[in-house]
Tab-separated table of C-alpha atoms in Angstrom:
chain	number	residue	atom	x	y	z
A	1	MET	CA	16.297	12.028	4.219
A	2	LYS	CA	14.860	9.002	6.288
A	3	ARG	CA	16.623	5.977	4.449
A	4	VAL	CA	14.566	2.640	3.969
A	5	ALA	CA	15.865	-0.703	2.273
A	6	VAL	CA	14.509	-3.456	0.595
A	7	ALA	CA	14.750	-6.613	1.459
A	8	GLY	CA	13.599	-9.014	-1.097
A	9	ALA	CA	13.809	-5.942	-4.247
A	10	SER	CA	14.127	-8.390	-7.062
A	11	GLY	CA	11.064	-9.939	-6.448
A	12	TYR	CA	7.610	-7.888	-7.825
A	13	ALA	CA	6.249	-6.085	-4.879
A	14	GLY	CA	10.353	-5.340	-3.684
A	15	GLY	CA	10.341	-3.440	-7.261
A	16	GLU	CA	7.023	-1.924	-6.662
A	17	VAL	CA	8.218	-0.407	-3.447
A	18	VAL	CA	11.888	0.530	-4.753
A	19	ARG	CA	9.698	2.414	-7.728
A	20	LEU	CA	7.422	4.346	-5.082
A	21	LEU	CA	10.695	5.226	-3.230
A	22	LEU	CA	12.085	6.602	-6.459
A	23	GLN	CA	9.362	8.980	-6.315
A	24	HIS	CA	9.113	10.243	-2.349
A	25	PRO	CA	10.043	13.341	-1.359
A	26	GLU	CA	11.037	12.373	1.794
A	27	LEU	CA	12.731	9.080	1.566
A	28	GLU	CA	15.716	7.793	0.486
A	29	VAL	CA	16.205	4.584	-1.045
A	30	GLY	CA	19.102	2.685	0.968
A	31	ALA	CA	20.265	-0.992	0.693
A	32	LEU	CA	18.439	-3.449	-1.917
A	33	THR	CA	18.551	-7.224	-1.103
A	34	ALA	CA	17.733	-9.937	-2.489
A	35	SER	CA	18.167	-14.132	-1.945
A	36	SER	CA	19.716	-15.830	-5.340
A	37	ASN	CA	19.452	-12.903	-7.288
A	38	ALA	CA	21.978	-11.223	-5.413
A	39	GLY	CA	24.986	-10.287	-6.962
A	40	GLN	CA	23.052	-8.989	-9.676
A	41	GLU	CA	22.451	-5.425	-11.104
A	42	LEU	CA	18.712	-4.207	-10.166
A	43	GLY	CA	18.515	-3.365	-13.982
A	44	SER	CA	18.938	-6.724	-14.799
A	45	ILE	CA	15.349	-7.875	-12.747
A	46	HIS	CA	14.073	-4.717	-13.343
A	47	PRO	CA	14.482	-2.555	-16.341
A	48	HIS	CA	11.870	-0.122	-15.385
A	49	LEU	CA	13.917	1.066	-12.484
A	50	THR	CA	16.205	3.507	-14.397
A	51	PRO	CA	17.634	5.511	-11.745
A	52	LEU	CA	19.207	2.310	-9.993
A	53	ALA	CA	19.329	0.217	-12.545
A	54	ASP	CA	23.588	-0.502	-11.929
A	55	ARG	CA	22.576	-0.858	-8.137
A	56	VAL	CA	24.326	-4.370	-7.219
A	57	LEU	CA	21.662	-6.344	-5.095
A	58	GLN	CA	23.070	-7.388	-1.704
A	59	ASP	CA	22.261	-10.774	0.251
A	60	THR	CA	19.371	-10.515	2.600
A	61	THR	CA	21.385	-10.646	6.320
A	62	PRO	CA	20.412	-8.255	8.897
A	63	GLU	CA	24.349	-6.382	8.978
A	64	VAL	CA	23.381	-5.129	5.418
A	65	LEU	CA	19.926	-3.660	6.789
A	66	ALA	CA	21.644	-1.835	9.281
A	67	GLY	CA	21.714	1.828	9.911
A	68	HIS	CA	18.449	2.169	8.032
A	69	ASP	CA	15.757	4.314	9.496
A	70	ALA	CA	13.123	1.907	7.904
A	71	VAL	CA	13.266	-1.718	6.358
A	72	VAL	CA	10.516	-2.794	4.318
A	73	LEU	CA	10.686	-6.742	4.284
A	74	ALA	CA	8.816	-8.160	1.173
A	75	LEU	CA	10.001	-12.029	1.263
A	76	PRO	CA	7.649	-14.638	0.707
A	77	HIS	CA	5.590	-16.040	3.529
A	78	GLY	CA	7.020	-17.279	6.833
A	79	HIS	CA	10.744	-15.633	6.408
A	80	SER	CA	9.671	-12.672	7.557
A	81	ALA	CA	9.888	-13.258	11.717
A	82	ALA	CA	13.143	-14.591	11.977
A	83	LEU	CA	15.024	-12.120	10.210
A	84	ALA	CA	12.771	-9.188	11.854
A	85	ALA	CA	13.754	-10.534	15.550
A	86	GLN	CA	17.127	-9.572	14.544
A	87	LEU	CA	16.459	-6.189	13.684
A	88	GLY	CA	16.972	-3.402	16.178
A	89	ASP	CA	14.147	-1.792	18.338
A	90	ASP	CA	15.523	1.821	16.187
A	91	VAL	CA	14.406	0.690	13.090
A	92	VAL	CA	10.862	0.857	11.609
A	93	VAL	CA	9.669	-2.439	10.101
A	94	ILE	CA	7.189	-2.714	7.490
A	95	ASP	CA	6.137	-6.224	6.531
A	96	CYS	CA	4.994	-7.108	3.315
A	97	GLY	CA	4.312	-10.493	4.229
A	98	ALA	CA	2.176	-12.764	6.012
A	99	ASP	CA	3.793	-13.203	8.730
A	100	PHE	CA	2.415	-10.917	10.960
A	101	ARG	CA	-1.182	-10.645	9.656
A	102	LEU	CA	-3.245	-12.295	11.727
A	103	ARG	CA	-4.530	-12.011	15.708
A	104	GLY	CA	-4.648	-15.879	16.876
A	105	ALA	CA	-2.400	-18.824	16.354
A	106	ASP	CA	-5.398	-21.149	15.553
A	107	ALA	CA	-6.229	-19.953	12.450
A	108	TRP	CA	-2.644	-19.414	11.787
A	109	THR	CA	-1.930	-23.007	12.228
A	110	ALA	CA	-4.834	-23.291	9.990
A	111	PHE	CA	-3.464	-21.870	7.158
A	112	TYR	CA	0.328	-21.738	7.254
A	113	ASP	CA	2.680	-24.096	8.023
A	114	THR	CA	5.426	-22.255	9.549
A	115	ALA	CA	5.325	-21.285	13.523
A	116	TYR	CA	3.366	-18.854	14.970
A	117	ALA	CA	5.058	-15.404	14.882
A	118	GLY	CA	2.538	-13.453	16.624
A	119	ALA	CA	0.567	-10.397	15.582
A	120	TRP	CA	1.848	-6.390	14.754
A	121	PRO	CA	-0.332	-3.620	14.147
A	122	TYR	CA	-2.303	-3.980	11.036
A	123	GLY	CA	-1.504	-1.858	8.432
A	124	LEU	CA	-5.009	-0.813	6.485
A	125	PRO	CA	-5.282	2.741	7.459
A	126	GLU	CA	-8.858	3.362	6.251
A	127	LEU	CA	-10.668	-0.007	7.606
A	128	PRO	CA	-13.356	1.013	9.787
A	129	VAL	CA	-13.862	-1.058	13.122
A	130	ALA	CA	-15.546	-0.938	16.186
A	131	GLY	CA	-15.114	2.521	16.986
A	132	GLY	CA	-13.310	4.302	14.974
A	133	ARG	CA	-10.457	3.079	12.093
A	134	GLN	CA	-7.179	1.408	11.500
A	135	ARG	CA	-5.236	4.106	11.123
A	136	ALA	CA	-5.291	5.298	14.701
A	137	ALA	CA	-3.164	1.482	15.654
A	138	LEU	CA	-0.589	3.057	13.511
A	139	GLU	CA	0.344	6.118	14.620
A	140	GLY	CA	4.049	5.899	15.483
A	141	ALA	CA	3.876	2.121	15.043
A	142	ARG	CA	7.426	0.031	15.110
A	143	HIS	CA	6.503	-2.786	13.280
A	144	VAL	CA	3.494	-3.077	10.807
A	145	ALA	CA	1.744	-5.522	8.880
A	146	VAL	CA	0.937	-5.080	5.807
A	147	PRO	CA	-2.390	-6.567	4.827
A	148	GLY	CA	-2.494	-8.882	1.792
A	149	CYS	CA	-4.072	-7.864	-1.172
A	150	TYR	CA	-7.335	-9.820	-1.828
A	151	PRO	CA	-7.928	-8.863	1.848
A	152	THR	CA	-7.285	-5.592	1.317
A	153	ALA	CA	-10.107	-5.230	-1.622
A	154	VAL	CA	-12.555	-7.507	0.032
A	155	SER	CA	-12.424	-5.852	3.761
A	156	LEU	CA	-12.683	-1.945	2.243
A	157	ALA	CA	-15.562	-3.198	0.548
A	158	LEU	CA	-17.646	-4.446	2.852
A	159	ALA	CA	-16.093	-2.901	6.388
A	160	PRO	CA	-18.625	0.098	6.167
A	161	GLY	CA	-22.181	-2.055	5.599
A	162	LEU	CA	-20.628	-3.924	8.574
A	163	VAL	CA	-19.559	-1.258	10.736
A	164	ALA	CA	-23.084	0.808	9.648
A	165	GLY	CA	-25.180	-1.813	10.817
A	166	VAL	CA	-26.715	-2.273	7.134
A	167	VAL	CA	-25.108	-5.719	6.391
A	168	GLN	CA	-25.934	-9.047	8.120
A	169	ALA	CA	-22.389	-11.148	9.039
A	170	ASP	CA	-23.147	-14.621	8.820
A	171	ASP	CA	-23.543	-15.111	4.791
A	172	ILE	CA	-21.067	-13.020	2.796
A	173	THR	CA	-19.544	-14.545	-0.228
A	174	VAL	CA	-16.208	-13.109	-2.724
A	175	VAL	CA	-15.478	-13.710	-5.941
A	176	ALA	CA	-12.336	-12.687	-6.812
A	177	ALA	CA	-10.032	-12.150	-10.196
A	178	SER	CA	-6.074	-11.225	-9.913
A	179	GLY	CA	-3.619	-10.468	-11.964
A	180	THR	CA	-0.909	-13.551	-12.293
A	181	SER	CA	1.844	-10.925	-9.942
A	182	GLY	CA	-0.275	-11.940	-7.263
A	183	ALA	CA	1.701	-15.272	-7.194
A	184	GLY	CA	5.115	-14.077	-7.194
A	185	LYS	CA	7.958	-14.313	-9.736
A	186	SER	CA	8.552	-17.927	-9.031
A	187	LEU	CA	8.850	-19.830	-12.557
A	188	LYS	CA	4.717	-22.177	-11.904
A	189	PRO	CA	4.231	-23.787	-14.473
A	190	HIS	CA	0.112	-22.935	-14.668
A	191	LEU	CA	1.243	-19.484	-14.868
A	192	LEU	CA	3.339	-19.383	-18.217
A	193	GLY	CA	1.990	-17.007	-20.651
A	194	ALA	CA	0.838	-20.101	-22.980
A	195	GLU	CA	-1.867	-21.496	-19.615
A	196	VAL	CA	-2.944	-17.918	-18.560
A	197	MET	CA	-3.263	-15.691	-21.742
A	198	GLY	CA	-7.497	-16.253	-23.356
A	199	ALA	CA	-8.668	-18.171	-19.910
A	200	MET	CA	-10.191	-17.521	-16.657
A	201	SER	CA	-9.609	-20.445	-13.835
A	202	PRO	CA	-10.283	-20.684	-10.252
A	203	TYR	CA	-7.761	-21.937	-7.685
A	204	GLY	CA	-7.918	-21.951	-3.994
A	205	VAL	CA	-11.778	-23.533	-4.131
A	206	GLY	CA	-13.631	-24.552	-0.832
A	207	GLY	CA	-12.659	-22.193	1.677
A	208	VAL	CA	-8.506	-23.255	1.640
A	209	HIS	CA	-6.869	-19.897	0.732
A	210	ARG	CA	-4.660	-18.329	3.139
A	211	HIS	CA	-6.527	-14.807	2.739
A	212	THR	CA	-9.490	-15.765	4.341
A	213	PRO	CA	-9.086	-16.127	7.843
A	214	GLU	CA	-7.541	-12.114	7.115
A	215	ILE	CA	-10.875	-11.316	5.505
A	216	GLU	CA	-12.996	-12.800	8.348
A	217	GLN	CA	-10.580	-11.005	11.002
A	218	ASN	CA	-10.968	-7.448	9.332
A	219	LEU	CA	-15.072	-7.885	9.323
A	220	THR	CA	-14.993	-9.400	13.101
A	221	ALA	CA	-12.960	-5.660	13.908
A	222	ALA	CA	-16.289	-3.712	12.308
A	223	GLY	CA	-18.019	-5.079	14.718
A	224	ALA	CA	-21.087	-7.465	13.592
A	225	GLY	CA	-19.597	-10.551	15.383
A	226	ASP	CA	-18.298	-13.526	14.042
A	227	VAL	CA	-17.998	-13.352	10.257
A	228	THR	CA	-18.048	-16.264	7.611
A	229	VAL	CA	-17.130	-15.906	4.264
A	230	SER	CA	-17.097	-17.860	1.453
A	231	PHE	CA	-13.768	-16.814	-0.670
A	232	THR	CA	-13.406	-17.766	-4.040
A	233	PRO	CA	-9.926	-16.438	-6.099
A	234	THR	CA	-9.786	-16.833	-9.948
A	235	LEU	CA	-6.999	-15.990	-11.715
A	236	ALA	CA	-7.194	-13.785	-14.363
A	237	PRO	CA	-5.163	-13.245	-17.970
A	238	MET	CA	-3.458	-10.120	-16.856
A	239	PRO	CA	-0.430	-8.999	-15.023
A	240	ARG	CA	-1.815	-7.408	-12.319
A	241	GLY	CA	-5.139	-6.140	-10.535
A	242	ILE	CA	-7.722	-6.914	-8.367
A	243	LEU	CA	-11.320	-7.353	-9.203
A	244	ALA	CA	-13.240	-8.293	-6.111
A	245	THR	CA	-17.277	-8.890	-6.074
A	246	CYS	CA	-18.618	-9.675	-2.941
A	247	THR	CA	-22.409	-9.726	-1.469
A	248	ALA	CA	-23.886	-9.909	1.676
A	249	ARG	CA	-27.413	-9.823	3.093
A	250	VAL	CA	-28.806	-6.928	4.376
A	251	VAL	CA	-30.937	-6.219	7.086
A	252	PRO	CA	-34.463	-6.490	6.681
A	253	GLY	CA	-35.847	-3.021	5.891
A	254	THR	CA	-32.657	-1.563	4.860
A	255	SER	CA	-32.924	0.932	1.921
A	256	ALA	CA	-31.215	1.228	-1.330
A	257	ALA	CA	-30.047	4.842	-0.270
A	258	ALA	CA	-29.213	3.851	3.560
A	259	VAL	CA	-26.846	1.353	1.515
A	260	ARG	CA	-25.610	3.620	-0.175
A	261	GLU	CA	-25.189	6.225	2.712
A	262	ALA	CA	-22.844	3.847	5.075
A	263	TRP	CA	-20.277	3.412	1.676
A	264	THR	CA	-20.342	7.080	0.698
A	265	ASN	CA	-19.813	8.173	4.808
A	266	ALA	CA	-17.114	5.904	5.325
A	267	TYR	CA	-14.871	6.603	2.707
A	268	ALA	CA	-15.611	10.625	2.392
A	269	ASP	CA	-12.526	11.940	3.685
A	270	GLU	CA	-10.361	8.934	2.557
A	271	PRO	CA	-7.828	10.084	-0.449
A	272	PHE	CA	-7.276	6.466	-1.870
A	273	VAL	CA	-10.526	5.526	-1.123
A	274	HIS	CA	-13.580	6.270	-4.039
A	275	VAL	CA	-16.839	5.286	-3.859
A	276	LEU	CA	-17.647	5.991	-7.767
A	277	PRO	CA	-20.620	8.079	-9.096
A	278	GLU	CA	-23.792	5.524	-9.436
A	279	GLY	CA	-23.886	3.596	-12.622
A	280	ARG	CA	-20.036	3.567	-12.831
A	281	TRP	CA	-18.491	0.197	-12.026
A	282	PRO	CA	-14.636	-0.048	-11.021
A	283	SER	CA	-12.048	-1.537	-13.693
A	284	THR	CA	-9.022	-2.574	-12.641
A	285	GLY	CA	-7.661	-0.942	-15.283
A	286	SER	CA	-8.738	2.729	-14.179
A	287	VAL	CA	-6.596	1.347	-10.652
A	288	LEU	CA	-3.033	0.456	-12.704
A	289	GLY	CA	-0.079	2.042	-10.767
A	290	SER	CA	-1.837	3.965	-8.091
A	291	ASN	CA	-2.618	3.458	-4.453
A	292	SER	CA	-6.308	3.918	-4.894
A	293	VAL	CA	-9.640	1.659	-4.358
A	294	HIS	CA	-12.275	2.273	-6.702
A	295	LEU	CA	-16.005	1.133	-5.192
A	296	GLN	CA	-18.673	0.406	-6.798
A	297	VAL	CA	-22.029	-0.413	-3.826
A	298	VAL	CA	-25.537	-1.718	-4.897
A	299	LEU	CA	-29.052	-3.079	-3.513
A	300	ASP	CA	-29.939	-5.931	-5.070
A	301	GLU	CA	-33.965	-5.595	-3.528
A	302	ARG	CA	-35.091	-8.384	-5.574
A	303	VAL	CA	-33.009	-11.153	-3.105
A	304	GLY	CA	-31.895	-8.508	-0.263
A	305	ARG	CA	-28.182	-8.894	-0.906
A	306	VAL	CA	-25.444	-5.931	-0.803
A	307	VAL	CA	-23.058	-5.978	-4.401
A	308	VAL	CA	-19.710	-4.612	-3.638
A	309	VAL	CA	-17.454	-4.715	-6.540
A	310	ALA	CA	-13.605	-2.934	-6.174
A	311	ALA	CA	-10.759	-3.118	-8.012
A	312	VAL	CA	-7.302	-2.062	-6.637
A	313	ASP	CA	-3.747	-2.963	-8.242
A	314	ASN	CA	-2.587	-5.852	-6.097
A	315	LEU	CA	1.238	-4.214	-6.616
A	316	THR	CA	0.448	-0.887	-5.226
A	317	LYS	CA	-2.748	-0.498	-3.058
A	318	GLY	CA	-2.283	-4.197	-2.579
A	319	THR	CA	1.247	-4.151	-1.640
A	320	ALA	CA	3.902	-1.804	-2.254
A	321	GLY	CA	1.564	1.346	-1.673
A	322	ALA	CA	-0.113	0.528	1.519
A	323	ALA	CA	3.897	-0.163	2.709
A	324	VAL	CA	4.940	3.212	1.848
A	325	GLN	CA	1.097	4.555	2.995
A	326	CYS	CA	1.953	2.789	6.850
A	327	LEU	CA	6.027	3.723	6.338
A	328	ASN	CA	4.549	7.392	6.289
A	329	ILE	CA	1.862	7.143	9.421
A	330	ALA	CA	4.895	5.549	11.293
A	331	LEU	CA	7.166	8.231	10.223
A	332	GLY	CA	5.330	10.515	11.241
A	333	LEU	CA	4.967	11.801	7.744
A	334	PRO	CA	1.647	12.996	5.885
A	335	GLU	CA	-0.413	10.042	4.880
A	336	SER	CA	-0.962	9.990	0.380
A	337	LEU	CA	3.053	11.706	0.710
A	338	GLY	CA	4.699	10.059	-2.375
A	339	LEU	CA	1.809	8.059	-3.486
A	340	PRO	CA	-0.236	8.208	-6.504
A	341	VAL	CA	-3.736	8.673	-6.698
A	342	ALA	CA	-4.201	8.952	-10.358
A	343	GLY	CA	-3.705	5.753	-12.747
A	344	VAL	CA	-1.810	4.612	-16.144
A	345	ALA	CA	-3.881	4.301	-18.959
A	346	PRO	CA	-4.472	3.164	-21.536
């Protein structure tokens, strides 16, 4: 058994990491830490984590996290880099924040207000990239940057078309809806039930959302040259889940059959990415609590655009599930070990 500490266990992402670790046959939950919630019992914050309800959250310090085989950092953006620098090279560190996702300093400083910390191997194993899969960069890695939730959905939705050369890179539009847990657990007036229930609203409009450069980075890695993305996120009245509708121009002369073949071939052997049968559309309810991504792709022949819809659970495959998946790869365990494929319904 490998012992895994979770820093930031009181948050939504950290709590989801703990939930998945509890059902993992080869990983044991080690220290659980928090910031303002340190000293409280885990069950007072995450009552659904019954097996560890009496566990007291400790302060997030390098000393508490020392002595583990792996550490998962589920901290706010900008807080991982300093802590990771104090952890030894003998520990596998999986960062769920944004600190190490971007490969360019300019892209980081344009969207974030902290110093650029560099880039770690990017933790989206299934991502089609020029020459193969992102998985190859994760085998034996000691540090991994978990993708953002929106980039997970959007990148997996569009990369097959770019790799196959059936989609053009210069006119990509994405409108995606997310549940409120994507904004974290801090109290915010616009996330109150009275504000969210029965309503949808856009935010981060006009190319300012922090996940935009990450999406463009991933799609550029598919080998189609520089990618431009118009990304509009929206807030949906649900706790968790992402539904991303992605469109792009197809290469002239591309048939509907060629479009579908590009996606089905790309994910034929992937256990967590499912291209649904024709006519069946993704739903966030179908992936709830799972590490699965549901996709559907069609060609709108009238306007010459491909339409791809992706559904993921932002806390599972969008964050914590990806962390455990990458941890499995880094530790040499079967990639899908301990991760749920089936969702929870209704």
